[in-house]
mmCIF file of C-alpha atoms in Angstrom:
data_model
loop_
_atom_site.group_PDB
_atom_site.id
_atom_site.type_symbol
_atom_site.label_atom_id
_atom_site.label_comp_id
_atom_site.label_asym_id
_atom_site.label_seq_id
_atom_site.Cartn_x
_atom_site.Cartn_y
_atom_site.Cartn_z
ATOM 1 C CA UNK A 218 -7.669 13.125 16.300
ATOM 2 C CA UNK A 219 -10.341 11.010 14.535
ATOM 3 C CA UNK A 220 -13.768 12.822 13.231
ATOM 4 C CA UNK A 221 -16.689 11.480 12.401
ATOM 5 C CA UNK A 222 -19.284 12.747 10.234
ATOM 6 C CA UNK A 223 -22.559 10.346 10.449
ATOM 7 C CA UNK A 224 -26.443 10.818 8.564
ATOM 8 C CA UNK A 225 -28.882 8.685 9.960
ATOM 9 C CA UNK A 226 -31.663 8.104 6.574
ATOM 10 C CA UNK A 227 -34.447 5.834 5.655
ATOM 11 C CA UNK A 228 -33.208 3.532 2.858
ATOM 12 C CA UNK A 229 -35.855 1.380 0.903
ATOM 13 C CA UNK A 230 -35.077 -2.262 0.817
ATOM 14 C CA UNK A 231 -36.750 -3.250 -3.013
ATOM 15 C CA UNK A 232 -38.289 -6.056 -2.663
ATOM 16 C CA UNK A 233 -40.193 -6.107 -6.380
ATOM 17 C CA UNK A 234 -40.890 -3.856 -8.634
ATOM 18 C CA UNK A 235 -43.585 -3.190 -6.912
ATOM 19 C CA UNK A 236 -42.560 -3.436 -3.411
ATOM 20 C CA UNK A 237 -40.558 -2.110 -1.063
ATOM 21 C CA UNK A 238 -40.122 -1.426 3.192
ATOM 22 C CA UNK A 239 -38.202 1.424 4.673
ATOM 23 C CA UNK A 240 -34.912 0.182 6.339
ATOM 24 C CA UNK A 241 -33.126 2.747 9.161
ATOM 25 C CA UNK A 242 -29.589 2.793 8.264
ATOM 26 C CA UNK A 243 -26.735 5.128 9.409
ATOM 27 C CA UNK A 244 -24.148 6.384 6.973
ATOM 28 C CA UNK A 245 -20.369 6.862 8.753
ATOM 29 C CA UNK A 246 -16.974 8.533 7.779
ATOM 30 C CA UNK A 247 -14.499 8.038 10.233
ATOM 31 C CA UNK A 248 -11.030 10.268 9.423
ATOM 32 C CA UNK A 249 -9.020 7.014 10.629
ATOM 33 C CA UNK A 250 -10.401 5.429 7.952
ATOM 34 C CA UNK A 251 -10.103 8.062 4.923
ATOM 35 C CA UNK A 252 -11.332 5.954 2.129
ATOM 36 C CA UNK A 253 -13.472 4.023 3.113
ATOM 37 C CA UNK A 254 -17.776 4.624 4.153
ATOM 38 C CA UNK A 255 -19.371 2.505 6.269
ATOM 39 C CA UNK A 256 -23.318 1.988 6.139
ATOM 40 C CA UNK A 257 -24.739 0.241 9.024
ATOM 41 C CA UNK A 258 -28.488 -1.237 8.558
ATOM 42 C CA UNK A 259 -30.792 -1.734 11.349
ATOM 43 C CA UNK A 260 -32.983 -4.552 10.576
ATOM 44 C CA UNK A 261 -34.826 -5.394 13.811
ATOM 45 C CA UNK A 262 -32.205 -7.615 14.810
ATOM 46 C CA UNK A 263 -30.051 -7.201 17.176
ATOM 47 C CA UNK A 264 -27.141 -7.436 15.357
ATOM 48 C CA UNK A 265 -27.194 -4.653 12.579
ATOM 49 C CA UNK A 266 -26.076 -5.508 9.175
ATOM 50 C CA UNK A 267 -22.329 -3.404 8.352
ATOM 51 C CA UNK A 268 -20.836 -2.935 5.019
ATOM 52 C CA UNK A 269 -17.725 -0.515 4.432
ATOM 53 C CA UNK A 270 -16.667 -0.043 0.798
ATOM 54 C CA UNK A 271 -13.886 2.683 -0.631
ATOM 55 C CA UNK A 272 -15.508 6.175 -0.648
ATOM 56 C CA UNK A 273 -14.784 6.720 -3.816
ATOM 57 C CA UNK A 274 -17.211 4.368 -5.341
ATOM 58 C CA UNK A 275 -19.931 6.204 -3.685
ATOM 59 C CA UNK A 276 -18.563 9.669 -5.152
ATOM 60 C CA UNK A 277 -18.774 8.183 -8.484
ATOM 61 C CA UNK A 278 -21.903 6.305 -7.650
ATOM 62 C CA UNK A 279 -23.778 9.524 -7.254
ATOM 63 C CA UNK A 280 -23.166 10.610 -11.105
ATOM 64 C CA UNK A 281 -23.153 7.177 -12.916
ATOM 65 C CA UNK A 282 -23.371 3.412 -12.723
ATOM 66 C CA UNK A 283 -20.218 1.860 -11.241
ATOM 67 C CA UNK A 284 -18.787 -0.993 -8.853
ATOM 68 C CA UNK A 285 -18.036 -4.990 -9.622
ATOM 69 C CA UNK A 286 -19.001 -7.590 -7.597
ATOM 70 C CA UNK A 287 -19.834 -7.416 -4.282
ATOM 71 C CA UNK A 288 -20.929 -3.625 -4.107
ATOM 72 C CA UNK A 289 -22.604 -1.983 -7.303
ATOM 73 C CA UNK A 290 -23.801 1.733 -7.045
ATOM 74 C CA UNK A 291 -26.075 4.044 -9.414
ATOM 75 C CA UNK A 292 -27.924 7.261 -9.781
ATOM 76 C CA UNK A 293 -31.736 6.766 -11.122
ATOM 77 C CA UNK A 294 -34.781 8.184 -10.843
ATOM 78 C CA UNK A 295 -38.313 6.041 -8.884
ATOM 79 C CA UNK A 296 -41.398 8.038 -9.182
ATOM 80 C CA UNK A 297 -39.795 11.336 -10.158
ATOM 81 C CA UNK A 298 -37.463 10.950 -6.797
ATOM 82 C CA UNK A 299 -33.952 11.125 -7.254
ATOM 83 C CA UNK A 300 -32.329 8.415 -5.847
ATOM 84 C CA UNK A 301 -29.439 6.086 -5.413
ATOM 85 C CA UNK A 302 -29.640 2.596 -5.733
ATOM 86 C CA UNK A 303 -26.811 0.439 -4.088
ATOM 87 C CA UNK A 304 -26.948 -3.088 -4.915
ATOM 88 C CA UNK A 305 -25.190 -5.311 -2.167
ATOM 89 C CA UNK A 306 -23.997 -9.192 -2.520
ATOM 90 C CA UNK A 307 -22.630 -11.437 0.080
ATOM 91 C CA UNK A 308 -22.611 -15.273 0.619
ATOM 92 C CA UNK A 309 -25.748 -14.350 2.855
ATOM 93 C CA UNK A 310 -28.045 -13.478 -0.307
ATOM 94 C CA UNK A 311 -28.577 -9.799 -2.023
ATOM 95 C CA UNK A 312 -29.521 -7.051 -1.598
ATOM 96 C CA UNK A 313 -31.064 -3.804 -3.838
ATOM 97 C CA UNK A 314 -31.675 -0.191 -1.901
ATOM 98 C CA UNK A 315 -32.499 2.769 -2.485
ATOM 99 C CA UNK A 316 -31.460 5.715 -0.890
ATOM 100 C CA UNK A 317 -32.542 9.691 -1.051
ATOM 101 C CA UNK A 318 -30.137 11.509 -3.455
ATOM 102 C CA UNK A 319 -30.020 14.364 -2.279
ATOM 103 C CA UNK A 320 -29.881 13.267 1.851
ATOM 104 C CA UNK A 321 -26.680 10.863 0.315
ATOM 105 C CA UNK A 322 -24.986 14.206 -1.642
ATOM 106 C CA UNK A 323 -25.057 16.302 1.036
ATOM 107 C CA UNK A 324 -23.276 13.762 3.417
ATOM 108 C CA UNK A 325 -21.098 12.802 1.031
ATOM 109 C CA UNK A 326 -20.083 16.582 0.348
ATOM 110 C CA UNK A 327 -19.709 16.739 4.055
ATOM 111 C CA UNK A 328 -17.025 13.971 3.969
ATOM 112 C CA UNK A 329 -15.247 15.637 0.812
ATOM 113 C CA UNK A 330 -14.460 18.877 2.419
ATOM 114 C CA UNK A 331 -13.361 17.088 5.772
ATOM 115 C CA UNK A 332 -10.478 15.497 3.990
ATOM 116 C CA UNK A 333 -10.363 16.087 0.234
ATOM 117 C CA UNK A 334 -9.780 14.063 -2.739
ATOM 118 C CA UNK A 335 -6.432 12.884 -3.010
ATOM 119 C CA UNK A 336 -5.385 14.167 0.797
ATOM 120 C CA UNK A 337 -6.718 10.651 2.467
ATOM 121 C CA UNK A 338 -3.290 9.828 3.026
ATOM 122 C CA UNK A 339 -2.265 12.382 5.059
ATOM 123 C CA UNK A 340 -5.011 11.433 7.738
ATOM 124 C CA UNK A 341 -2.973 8.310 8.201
ATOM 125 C CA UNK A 342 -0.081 9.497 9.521
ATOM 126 C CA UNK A 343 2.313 7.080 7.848
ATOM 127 C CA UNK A 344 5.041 9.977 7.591
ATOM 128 C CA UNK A 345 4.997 9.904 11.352
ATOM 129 C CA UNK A 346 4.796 6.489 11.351
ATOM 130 C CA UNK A 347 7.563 5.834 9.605
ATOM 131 C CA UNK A 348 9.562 8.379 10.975
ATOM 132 C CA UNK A 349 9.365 6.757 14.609
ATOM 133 C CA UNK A 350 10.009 3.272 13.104
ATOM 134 C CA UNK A 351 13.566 4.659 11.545
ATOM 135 C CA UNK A 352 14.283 6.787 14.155
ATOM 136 C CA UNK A 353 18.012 6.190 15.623
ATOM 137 C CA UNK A 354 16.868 3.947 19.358
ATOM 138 C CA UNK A 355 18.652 4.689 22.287
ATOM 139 C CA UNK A 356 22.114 3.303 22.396
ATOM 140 C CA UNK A 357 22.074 3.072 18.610
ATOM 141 C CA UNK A 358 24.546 5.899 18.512
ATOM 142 C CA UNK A 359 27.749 3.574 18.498
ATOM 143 C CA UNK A 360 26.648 1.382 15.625
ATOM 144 C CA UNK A 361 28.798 2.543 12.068
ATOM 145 C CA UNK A 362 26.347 3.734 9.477
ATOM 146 C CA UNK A 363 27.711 1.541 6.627
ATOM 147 C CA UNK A 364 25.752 -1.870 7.369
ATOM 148 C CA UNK A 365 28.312 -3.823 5.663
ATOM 149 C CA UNK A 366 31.115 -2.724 8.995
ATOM 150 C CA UNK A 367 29.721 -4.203 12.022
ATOM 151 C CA UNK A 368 31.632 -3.912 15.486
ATOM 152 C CA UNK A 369 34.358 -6.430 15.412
ATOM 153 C CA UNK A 370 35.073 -6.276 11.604
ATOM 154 C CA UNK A 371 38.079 -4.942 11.090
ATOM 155 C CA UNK A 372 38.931 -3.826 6.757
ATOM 156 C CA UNK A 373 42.678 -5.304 7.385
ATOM 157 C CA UNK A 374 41.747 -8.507 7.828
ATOM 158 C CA UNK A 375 43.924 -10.768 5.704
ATOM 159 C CA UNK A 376 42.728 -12.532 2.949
ATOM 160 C CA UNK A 377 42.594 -16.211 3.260
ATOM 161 C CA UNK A 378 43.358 -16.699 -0.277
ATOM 162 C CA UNK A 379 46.433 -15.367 -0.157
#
């Protein structure tokens, strides 16, 4: 069974130093997908803007400075306010937000005790998985277990050497 835990929150697209407009954006955790969050920005298009980046970035995100590349995530403060910038690059241009600290803490605590650090694999189901893959088929039953003796091979077959 998949849950979803979701936080709809104002972001603030920088534009300068001095400048800035509010962007709507939805955070998502989805227990299909255990390590990843998904942020979904509504522009005033109508095709929203998606990124989804490991969920643990954003847990360390929220304490320090961290990510490479393409997603880069740190805690600062902007006129007293805590907040949490997320700086986002694509082949489509960049991106720097900023986003409540304490609205992105509490969702992302929300997540945490939904499936715990270190217990995303178990929301997978891969034992199960795995299980049903190797599971003896019907009719399988007559097969030897040994791969190397196959129906028709018989171990007193002479040898053509001698």
């Amino acid at each position: 069974m998949q849950t979803v835990v979701e936080r709809e929150l104002e972001m603030q697209l920088v534009l300068s130093p001095e400048r800035s407009i509010p962007v709507p954006a939805r955070l998502a955790y989805r227990t299909d997908d255990p390590y990843a969050v998904h942020i979904t920005f509504h522009i005033g298009s109508d095709a929203p803007v998606n990124w989804t980046f490991a969920r643990e970035l954003l847990v360390e995100g929220v304490f320090r400075p961290c990510g490479h590349g393409d997603v880069r995530i740190w805690p600062t403060k902007v006129n007293a306010r805590s907040v949490i910038c997320l700086a986002l690059s694509s082949p489509d241009g960049d991106a720097l937000l900023e986003a409540p600290s304490s609205v992105v803490a509490a969702w992302l605590e929300r997540t945490l005790r939904m499936v715990p650090p270190g217990t995303e694999h178990e929301q997978l189901g891969l034992d199960d998985a795995l299980g049903a893959l190797l599971a003896p088929a019907a009719g399988d039953e007559g097969w030897p277990r040994d791969p190397s003796r196959r129906p028709g091979s018989r171990d007193d077959t002479p040898d053509a050497s001698a």
